[in-house]
């Protein structure tokens, strides 16, 4: 198993862009662990499985009807032979992912797949909600990225071409769900560098993260 850098934080905080950039400069892969929840939620929606049917969801979680693939640009999701990476980016899928992420047995069944991303590589950048606390508690470097909810909604609104006010509401609901759930809630891991990106541009964030990573790995 290679070394691990975890990047946790709320929805649309910019974790994926920072992870991709960091992974590129270190020449290691990165994974969005949220893609596992989004992939499962998407597969459930496509198969008309109710988001409350925990038994069927667990079966689907273990099935090979869908899978996650790491690529330098994106964490891809496949539903059968279909690349559904674009579809899982939608807010409806994000909200469904947040709902099913409350079930402990679902979290448990995705855990090994998420951990396996660090096997057979020299290093891994893993981003999500519980990467530094549950998936990789012994990660060499832990980072927590956040920003004001207006700022995050603005970013998502631009990406998806949606109304910012409506997104602020939806995102606050999702953040609340993700941080107050009983299992593996979103929290700042012990020893993590906390970066509030509200007043920072992308280059400044990357520079701060790179400096921290270098100080930890050397
Ligand atoms: O990071 P994201 O927006 O793609 O994540 C979608 C949902 O998946 C998020 O609202 C909660 C859940 N999630 C989780 O519970 N644990 C993770 N490590 C990553 C995501």
PDB file of C-alpha atoms and ligand atoms in Angstrom:
ATOM      1  CA  UNK A   1       0.000   0.000   0.000  1.00  0.00           C
ATOM      2  CA  UNK A   2       1.338   3.417  -0.983  1.00  0.00           C
ATOM      3  CA  UNK A   3       1.335   6.606   1.073  1.00  0.00           C
ATOM      4  CA  UNK A   4      -2.009   8.377   1.347  1.00  0.00           C
ATOM      5  CA  UNK A   5      -3.018  12.032   1.330  1.00  0.00           C
ATOM      6  CA  UNK A   6      -6.624  12.656   2.363  1.00  0.00           C
ATOM      7  CA  UNK A   7      -8.647  15.733   1.428  1.00  0.00           C
ATOM      8  CA  UNK A   8     -12.010  16.031   3.171  1.00  0.00           C
ATOM      9  CA  UNK A   9     -14.580  18.805   3.192  1.00  0.00           C
ATOM     10  CA  UNK A  10     -18.177  19.823   2.435  1.00  0.00           C
ATOM     11  CA  UNK A  11     -19.906  19.761  -0.957  1.00  0.00           C
ATOM     12  CA  UNK A  12     -18.385  21.915  -3.718  1.00  0.00           C
ATOM     13  CA  UNK A  13     -15.478  23.126  -1.573  1.00  0.00           C
ATOM     14  CA  UNK A  14     -13.087  22.555  -4.464  1.00  0.00           C
ATOM     15  CA  UNK A  15     -11.678  19.271  -3.104  1.00  0.00           C
ATOM     16  CA  UNK A  16     -11.683  17.532  -6.476  1.00  0.00           C
ATOM     17  CA  UNK A  17      -9.793  20.268  -8.320  1.00  0.00           C
ATOM     18  CA  UNK A  18      -7.175  20.475  -5.561  1.00  0.00           C
ATOM     19  CA  UNK A  19      -6.871  16.662  -5.428  1.00  0.00           C
ATOM     20  CA  UNK A  20      -6.412  16.417  -9.182  1.00  0.00           C
ATOM     21  CA  UNK A  21      -3.738  19.107  -9.171  1.00  0.00           C
ATOM     22  CA  UNK A  22      -1.871  17.617  -6.229  1.00  0.00           C
ATOM     23  CA  UNK A  23      -1.991  14.105  -7.702  1.00  0.00           C
ATOM     24  CA  UNK A  24      -0.673  15.448 -11.002  1.00  0.00           C
ATOM     25  CA  UNK A  25       2.297  17.178  -9.406  1.00  0.00           C
ATOM     26  CA  UNK A  26       3.149  14.086  -7.308  1.00  0.00           C
ATOM     27  CA  UNK A  27       2.515  11.750 -10.268  1.00  0.00           C
ATOM     28  CA  UNK A  28       0.154   9.535  -8.280  1.00  0.00           C
ATOM     29  CA  UNK A  29      -3.545   8.694  -8.808  1.00  0.00           C
ATOM     30  CA  UNK A  30      -6.463  10.350  -7.025  1.00  0.00           C
ATOM     31  CA  UNK A  31      -9.945   9.169  -6.199  1.00  0.00           C
ATOM     32  CA  UNK A  32     -13.194  10.876  -5.324  1.00  0.00           C
ATOM     33  CA  UNK A  33     -14.695   8.567  -2.687  1.00  0.00           C
ATOM     34  CA  UNK A  34     -18.019  10.369  -3.203  1.00  0.00           C
ATOM     35  CA  UNK A  35     -18.129   8.714  -6.647  1.00  0.00           C
ATOM     36  CA  UNK A  36     -18.831   5.397  -4.893  1.00  0.00           C
ATOM     37  CA  UNK A  37     -21.905   6.883  -3.182  1.00  0.00           C
ATOM     38  CA  UNK A  38     -22.945   8.716  -6.329  1.00  0.00           C
ATOM     39  CA  UNK A  39     -22.423   5.588  -8.470  1.00  0.00           C
ATOM     40  CA  UNK A  40     -24.511   3.454  -6.154  1.00  0.00           C
ATOM     41  CA  UNK A  41     -27.232   6.128  -5.902  1.00  0.00           C
ATOM     42  CA  UNK A  42     -27.295   6.484  -9.676  1.00  0.00           C
ATOM     43  CA  UNK A  43     -27.538   2.712 -10.216  1.00  0.00           C
ATOM     44  CA  UNK A  44     -30.382   2.573  -7.665  1.00  0.00           C
ATOM     45  CA  UNK A  45     -32.267   5.390  -9.416  1.00  0.00           C
ATOM     46  CA  UNK A  46     -31.819   3.687 -12.779  1.00  0.00           C
ATOM     47  CA  UNK A  47     -33.072   0.371 -11.401  1.00  0.00           C
ATOM     48  CA  UNK A  48     -35.997   2.009  -9.583  1.00  0.00           C
ATOM     49  CA  UNK A  49     -34.735   0.838  -6.211  1.00  0.00           C
ATOM     50  CA  UNK A  50     -36.174   2.976  -3.412  1.00  0.00           C
ATOM     51  CA  UNK A  51     -33.527   4.907  -1.468  1.00  0.00           C
ATOM     52  CA  UNK A  52     -35.104   3.457   1.672  1.00  0.00           C
ATOM     53  CA  UNK A  53     -34.773  -0.191   0.567  1.00  0.00           C
ATOM     54  CA  UNK A  54     -31.583  -0.939   2.476  1.00  0.00           C
ATOM     55  CA  UNK A  55     -31.485  -4.610   1.576  1.00  0.00           C
ATOM     56  CA  UNK A  56     -31.671  -4.027  -2.163  1.00  0.00           C
ATOM     57  CA  UNK A  57     -29.200  -1.146  -1.897  1.00  0.00           C
ATOM     58  CA  UNK A  58     -26.715  -3.384  -0.058  1.00  0.00           C
ATOM     59  CA  UNK A  59     -27.028  -6.051  -2.737  1.00  0.00           C
ATOM     60  CA  UNK A  60     -26.479  -3.447  -5.412  1.00  0.00           C
ATOM     61  CA  UNK A  61     -23.465  -2.062  -3.524  1.00  0.00           C
ATOM     62  CA  UNK A  62     -21.743  -5.457  -3.773  1.00  0.00           C
ATOM     63  CA  UNK A  63     -22.846  -6.242  -7.321  1.00  0.00           C
ATOM     64  CA  UNK A  64     -20.728  -5.702 -10.422  1.00  0.00           C
ATOM     65  CA  UNK A  65     -23.520  -3.885 -12.232  1.00  0.00           C
ATOM     66  CA  UNK A  66     -21.633  -0.653 -11.678  1.00  0.00           C
ATOM     67  CA  UNK A  67     -18.003   0.217 -10.962  1.00  0.00           C
ATOM     68  CA  UNK A  68     -15.616   3.065 -10.272  1.00  0.00           C
ATOM     69  CA  UNK A  69     -12.476   3.786 -12.289  1.00  0.00           C
ATOM     70  CA  UNK A  70      -9.665   6.183 -11.395  1.00  0.00           C
ATOM     71  CA  UNK A  71      -8.380   8.355 -14.249  1.00  0.00           C
ATOM     72  CA  UNK A  72      -6.097  11.415 -14.057  1.00  0.00           C
ATOM     73  CA  UNK A  73      -8.951  13.822 -14.935  1.00  0.00           C
ATOM     74  CA  UNK A  74     -11.949  12.312 -13.163  1.00  0.00           C
ATOM     75  CA  UNK A  75     -13.111   9.437 -11.047  1.00  0.00           C
ATOM     76  CA  UNK A  76     -15.282   7.662 -13.579  1.00  0.00           C
ATOM     77  CA  UNK A  77     -18.387   5.614 -12.919  1.00  0.00           C
ATOM     78  CA  UNK A  78     -19.605   2.852 -15.202  1.00  0.00           C
ATOM     79  CA  UNK A  79     -23.138   1.478 -15.162  1.00  0.00           C
ATOM     80  CA  UNK A  80     -22.762  -1.752 -17.091  1.00  0.00           C
ATOM     81  CA  UNK A  81     -20.996  -0.756 -20.325  1.00  0.00           C
ATOM     82  CA  UNK A  82     -22.199   2.844 -20.026  1.00  0.00           C
ATOM     83  CA  UNK A  83     -19.927   5.665 -18.853  1.00  0.00           C
ATOM     84  CA  UNK A  84     -22.247   7.646 -16.521  1.00  0.00           C
ATOM     85  CA  UNK A  85     -19.583   9.988 -15.089  1.00  0.00           C
ATOM     86  CA  UNK A  86     -21.360  13.115 -16.360  1.00  0.00           C
ATOM     87  CA  UNK A  87     -24.720  11.972 -14.981  1.00  0.00           C
ATOM     88  CA  UNK A  88     -23.469  11.331 -11.444  1.00  0.00           C
ATOM     89  CA  UNK A  89     -22.408  14.990 -11.235  1.00  0.00           C
ATOM     90  CA  UNK A  90     -26.033  16.138 -11.064  1.00  0.00           C
ATOM     91  CA  UNK A  91     -27.366  17.555  -7.798  1.00  0.00           C
ATOM     92  CA  UNK A  92     -30.216  15.006  -7.696  1.00  0.00           C
ATOM     93  CA  UNK A  93     -27.629  12.221  -7.669  1.00  0.00           C
ATOM     94  CA  UNK A  94     -25.525  14.086  -5.045  1.00  0.00           C
ATOM     95  CA  UNK A  95     -28.557  14.429  -2.799  1.00  0.00           C
ATOM     96  CA  UNK A  96     -29.490  10.754  -3.262  1.00  0.00           C
ATOM     97  CA  UNK A  97     -25.868   9.816  -2.487  1.00  0.00           C
ATOM     98  CA  UNK A  98     -26.034  11.835   0.722  1.00  0.00           C
ATOM     99  CA  UNK A  99     -29.253  10.011   1.714  1.00  0.00           C
ATOM    100  CA  UNK A 100     -27.884   6.493   1.223  1.00  0.00           C
ATOM    101  CA  UNK A 101     -24.562   7.406   2.841  1.00  0.00           C
ATOM    102  CA  UNK A 102     -26.371   7.319   6.214  1.00  0.00           C
ATOM    103  CA  UNK A 103     -26.728   3.539   6.187  1.00  0.00           C
ATOM    104  CA  UNK A 104     -23.825   1.880   8.061  1.00  0.00           C
ATOM    105  CA  UNK A 105     -24.022  -1.380   6.079  1.00  0.00           C
ATOM    106  CA  UNK A 106     -23.726   0.572   2.808  1.00  0.00           C
ATOM    107  CA  UNK A 107     -20.711   2.505   4.088  1.00  0.00           C
ATOM    108  CA  UNK A 108     -19.163  -0.772   5.210  1.00  0.00           C
ATOM    109  CA  UNK A 109     -19.628  -2.475   1.848  1.00  0.00           C
ATOM    110  CA  UNK A 110     -17.990   0.404  -0.027  1.00  0.00           C
ATOM    111  CA  UNK A 111     -15.056   0.673   2.388  1.00  0.00           C
ATOM    112  CA  UNK A 112     -12.882  -2.139   0.995  1.00  0.00           C
ATOM    113  CA  UNK A 113     -13.312  -0.857  -2.562  1.00  0.00           C
ATOM    114  CA  UNK A 114     -12.287   2.629  -1.436  1.00  0.00           C
ATOM    115  CA  UNK A 115      -9.263   1.325   0.496  1.00  0.00           C
ATOM    116  CA  UNK A 116      -8.188  -0.833  -2.449  1.00  0.00           C
ATOM    117  CA  UNK A 117      -7.499   2.332  -4.433  1.00  0.00           C
ATOM    118  CA  UNK A 118      -4.280   2.689  -2.403  1.00  0.00           C
ATOM    119  CA  UNK A 119      -3.077  -0.829  -3.229  1.00  0.00           C
ATOM    120  CA  UNK A 120      -0.439  -1.315  -5.924  1.00  0.00           C
ATOM    121  CA  UNK A 121       0.339   2.398  -6.310  1.00  0.00           C
ATOM    122  CA  UNK A 122       3.198   4.448  -4.858  1.00  0.00           C
ATOM    123  CA  UNK A 123       0.759   6.964  -3.407  1.00  0.00           C
ATOM    124  CA  UNK A 124      -2.874   8.106  -3.512  1.00  0.00           C
ATOM    125  CA  UNK A 125      -4.823  11.317  -3.016  1.00  0.00           C
ATOM    126  CA  UNK A 126      -8.278  10.423  -1.639  1.00  0.00           C
ATOM    127  CA  UNK A 127     -11.015  13.017  -1.292  1.00  0.00           C
ATOM    128  CA  UNK A 128     -14.403  12.867   0.395  1.00  0.00           C
ATOM    129  CA  UNK A 129     -16.001  13.261   3.831  1.00  0.00           C
ATOM    130  CA  UNK A 130     -14.414  10.532   5.959  1.00  0.00           C
ATOM    131  CA  UNK A 131     -11.131   9.822   4.161  1.00  0.00           C
ATOM    132  CA  UNK A 132      -8.905  11.039   7.008  1.00  0.00           C
ATOM    133  CA  UNK A 133     -11.129   9.740   9.798  1.00  0.00           C
ATOM    134  CA  UNK A 134     -12.456   6.333   8.665  1.00  0.00           C
ATOM    135  CA  UNK A 135     -11.178   5.171   5.268  1.00  0.00           C
ATOM    136  CA  UNK A 136      -7.510   6.049   5.839  1.00  0.00           C
ATOM    137  CA  UNK A 137      -7.130   6.967   9.536  1.00  0.00           C
ATOM    138  CA  UNK A 138      -3.367   6.424   9.302  1.00  0.00           C
ATOM    139  CA  UNK A 139      -2.850   8.586   6.218  1.00  0.00           C
ATOM    140  CA  UNK A 140       0.522  10.349   6.083  1.00  0.00           C
ATOM    141  CA  UNK A 141      -1.077  13.724   5.257  1.00  0.00           C
ATOM    142  CA  UNK A 142      -4.573  15.008   6.085  1.00  0.00           C
ATOM    143  CA  UNK A 143      -6.177  18.145   4.699  1.00  0.00           C
ATOM    144  CA  UNK A 144      -9.612  19.685   5.253  1.00  0.00           C
ATOM    145  CA  UNK A 145     -10.895  22.152   2.678  1.00  0.00           C
ATOM    146  CA  UNK A 146     -13.857  24.413   3.274  1.00  0.00           C
ATOM    147  CA  UNK A 147     -15.434  27.693   2.071  1.00  0.00           C
ATOM    148  CA  UNK A 148     -18.539  29.765   2.832  1.00  0.00           C
ATOM    149  CA  UNK A 149     -21.786  28.191   1.608  1.00  0.00           C
ATOM    150  CA  UNK A 150     -22.452  31.129  -0.772  1.00  0.00           C
ATOM    151  CA  UNK A 151     -19.025  30.682  -2.265  1.00  0.00           C
ATOM    152  CA  UNK A 152     -19.480  26.938  -2.724  1.00  0.00           C
ATOM    153  CA  UNK A 153     -22.980  27.289  -4.159  1.00  0.00           C
ATOM    154  CA  UNK A 154     -21.697  29.963  -6.545  1.00  0.00           C
ATOM    155  CA  UNK A 155     -19.063  27.562  -7.807  1.00  0.00           C
ATOM    156  CA  UNK A 156     -21.570  24.740  -8.304  1.00  0.00           C
ATOM    157  CA  UNK A 157     -24.133  27.093  -9.883  1.00  0.00           C
ATOM    158  CA  UNK A 158     -21.560  28.112 -12.474  1.00  0.00           C
ATOM    159  CA  UNK A 159     -20.523  24.503 -13.154  1.00  0.00           C
ATOM    160  CA  UNK A 160     -24.081  23.242 -13.550  1.00  0.00           C
ATOM    161  CA  UNK A 161     -25.775  26.390 -14.877  1.00  0.00           C
ATOM    162  CA  UNK A 162     -28.255  26.459 -11.964  1.00  0.00           C
ATOM    163  CA  UNK A 163     -29.742  29.098  -9.672  1.00  0.00           C
ATOM    164  CA  UNK A 164     -27.342  30.005  -6.855  1.00  0.00           C
ATOM    165  CA  UNK A 165     -30.008  30.733  -4.199  1.00  0.00           C
ATOM    166  CA  UNK A 166     -31.677  27.359  -4.700  1.00  0.00           C
ATOM    167  CA  UNK A 167     -28.268  25.654  -4.535  1.00  0.00           C
ATOM    168  CA  UNK A 168     -27.382  27.391  -1.248  1.00  0.00           C
ATOM    169  CA  UNK A 169     -30.535  25.854   0.270  1.00  0.00           C
ATOM    170  CA  UNK A 170     -29.908  22.380  -1.165  1.00  0.00           C
ATOM    171  CA  UNK A 171     -26.263  22.421  -0.205  1.00  0.00           C
ATOM    172  CA  UNK A 172     -26.908  23.548   3.359  1.00  0.00           C
ATOM    173  CA  UNK A 173     -29.342  20.656   3.696  1.00  0.00           C
ATOM    174  CA  UNK A 174     -26.780  18.186   2.321  1.00  0.00           C
ATOM    175  CA  UNK A 175     -23.975  19.584   4.530  1.00  0.00           C
ATOM    176  CA  UNK A 176     -26.252  19.281   7.544  1.00  0.00           C
ATOM    177  CA  UNK A 177     -27.070  15.665   6.633  1.00  0.00           C
ATOM    178  CA  UNK A 178     -23.412  14.822   6.027  1.00  0.00           C
ATOM    179  CA  UNK A 179     -22.156  16.407   9.262  1.00  0.00           C
ATOM    180  CA  UNK A 180     -24.867  15.218  11.649  1.00  0.00           C
ATOM    181  CA  UNK A 181     -25.235  11.604  10.545  1.00  0.00           C
ATOM    182  CA  UNK A 182     -24.367   8.984  13.154  1.00  0.00           C
ATOM    183  CA  UNK A 183     -21.819   7.054  11.079  1.00  0.00           C
ATOM    184  CA  UNK A 184     -18.649   8.681   9.790  1.00  0.00           C
ATOM    185  CA  UNK A 185     -19.933  12.279   9.830  1.00  0.00           C
ATOM    186  CA  UNK A 186     -18.018  14.985   8.048  1.00  0.00           C
ATOM    187  CA  UNK A 187     -15.474  16.316  10.529  1.00  0.00           C
ATOM    188  CA  UNK A 188     -11.984  17.776  10.619  1.00  0.00           C
ATOM    189  CA  UNK A 189      -9.529  14.872  11.079  1.00  0.00           C
ATOM    190  CA  UNK A 190      -6.989  15.187  13.881  1.00  0.00           C
ATOM    191  CA  UNK A 191      -3.781  16.769  12.640  1.00  0.00           C
ATOM    192  CA  UNK A 192      -5.353  18.031   9.415  1.00  0.00           C
ATOM    193  CA  UNK A 193      -4.387  21.274   7.731  1.00  0.00           C
ATOM    194  CA  UNK A 194      -7.595  23.334   7.487  1.00  0.00           C
ATOM    195  CA  UNK A 195      -7.832  25.555   4.410  1.00  0.00           C
ATOM    196  CA  UNK A 196     -10.726  28.027   4.146  1.00  0.00           C
ATOM    197  CA  UNK A 197     -10.729  28.941   0.472  1.00  0.00           C
ATOM    198  CA  UNK A 198     -13.437  31.655   0.644  1.00  0.00           C
ATOM    199  CA  UNK A 199     -10.970  34.489   0.104  1.00  0.00           C
ATOM    200  CA  UNK A 200      -8.348  32.532  -1.831  1.00  0.00           C
ATOM    201  CA  UNK A 201      -7.822  31.820  -5.505  1.00  0.00           C
ATOM    202  CA  UNK A 202      -7.062  28.334  -6.798  1.00  0.00           C
ATOM    203  CA  UNK A 203      -3.296  28.923  -7.139  1.00  0.00           C
ATOM    204  CA  UNK A 204      -3.053  30.113  -3.525  1.00  0.00           C
ATOM    205  CA  UNK A 205      -4.908  27.040  -2.286  1.00  0.00           C
ATOM    206  CA  UNK A 206      -2.693  24.700  -4.293  1.00  0.00           C
ATOM    207  CA  UNK A 207       0.475  26.472  -3.074  1.00  0.00           C
ATOM    208  CA  UNK A 208      -0.588  26.147   0.575  1.00  0.00           C
ATOM    209  CA  UNK A 209      -1.552  22.495   0.170  1.00  0.00           C
ATOM    210  CA  UNK A 210       1.680  21.662  -1.703  1.00  0.00           C
ATOM    211  CA  UNK A 211       3.818  23.302   1.003  1.00  0.00           C
ATOM    212  CA  UNK A 212       2.029  21.335   3.735  1.00  0.00           C
ATOM    213  CA  UNK A 213       2.340  18.058   1.845  1.00  0.00           C
ATOM    214  CA  UNK A 214       6.054  18.645   1.230  1.00  0.00           C
ATOM    215  CA  UNK A 215       6.642  19.369   4.927  1.00  0.00           C
ATOM    216  CA  UNK A 216       4.896  16.122   5.882  1.00  0.00           C
ATOM    217  CA  UNK A 217       6.392  13.795   3.274  1.00  0.00           C
ATOM    218  CA  UNK A 218      10.006  14.929   3.514  1.00  0.00           C
TER     219      UNK A 218
HETATM  220  O1  LIG B   1     -18.145  14.596  -2.544  1.00  0.00           O
HETATM  221  P1  LIG B   1     -19.456  14.326  -3.237  1.00  0.00           P
HETATM  222  O2  LIG B   1     -20.332  15.549  -3.335  1.00  0.00           O
HETATM  223  O3  LIG B   1     -19.277  13.674  -4.572  1.00  0.00           O
HETATM  224  O4  LIG B   1     -20.241  13.260  -2.298  1.00  0.00           O
HETATM  225  C1  LIG B   1     -21.578  12.894  -2.526  1.00  0.00           C
HETATM  226  C2  LIG B   1     -22.202  12.376  -1.215  1.00  0.00           C
HETATM  227  O5  LIG B   1     -21.595  11.134  -0.847  1.00  0.00           O
HETATM  228  C3  LIG B   1     -22.012  13.271  -0.004  1.00  0.00           C
HETATM  229  O6  LIG B   1     -23.065  14.205   0.128  1.00  0.00           O
HETATM  230  C4  LIG B   1     -21.973  12.322   1.149  1.00  0.00           C
HETATM  231  C5  LIG B   1     -21.431  11.045   0.566  1.00  0.00           C
HETATM  232  N1  LIG B   1     -20.011  10.814   0.870  1.00  0.00           N
HETATM  233  C6  LIG B   1     -19.724  10.219   2.064  1.00  0.00           C
HETATM  234  O7  LIG B   1     -20.625   9.978   2.856  1.00  0.00           O
HETATM  235  N2  LIG B   1     -18.431   9.903   2.371  1.00  0.00           N
HETATM  236  C7  LIG B   1     -17.432  10.191   1.526  1.00  0.00           C
HETATM  237  N3  LIG B   1     -16.179   9.869   1.854  1.00  0.00           N
HETATM  238  C8  LIG B   1     -17.708  10.842   0.302  1.00  0.00           C
HETATM  239  C9  LIG B   1     -19.021  11.146   0.001  1.00  0.00           C
END
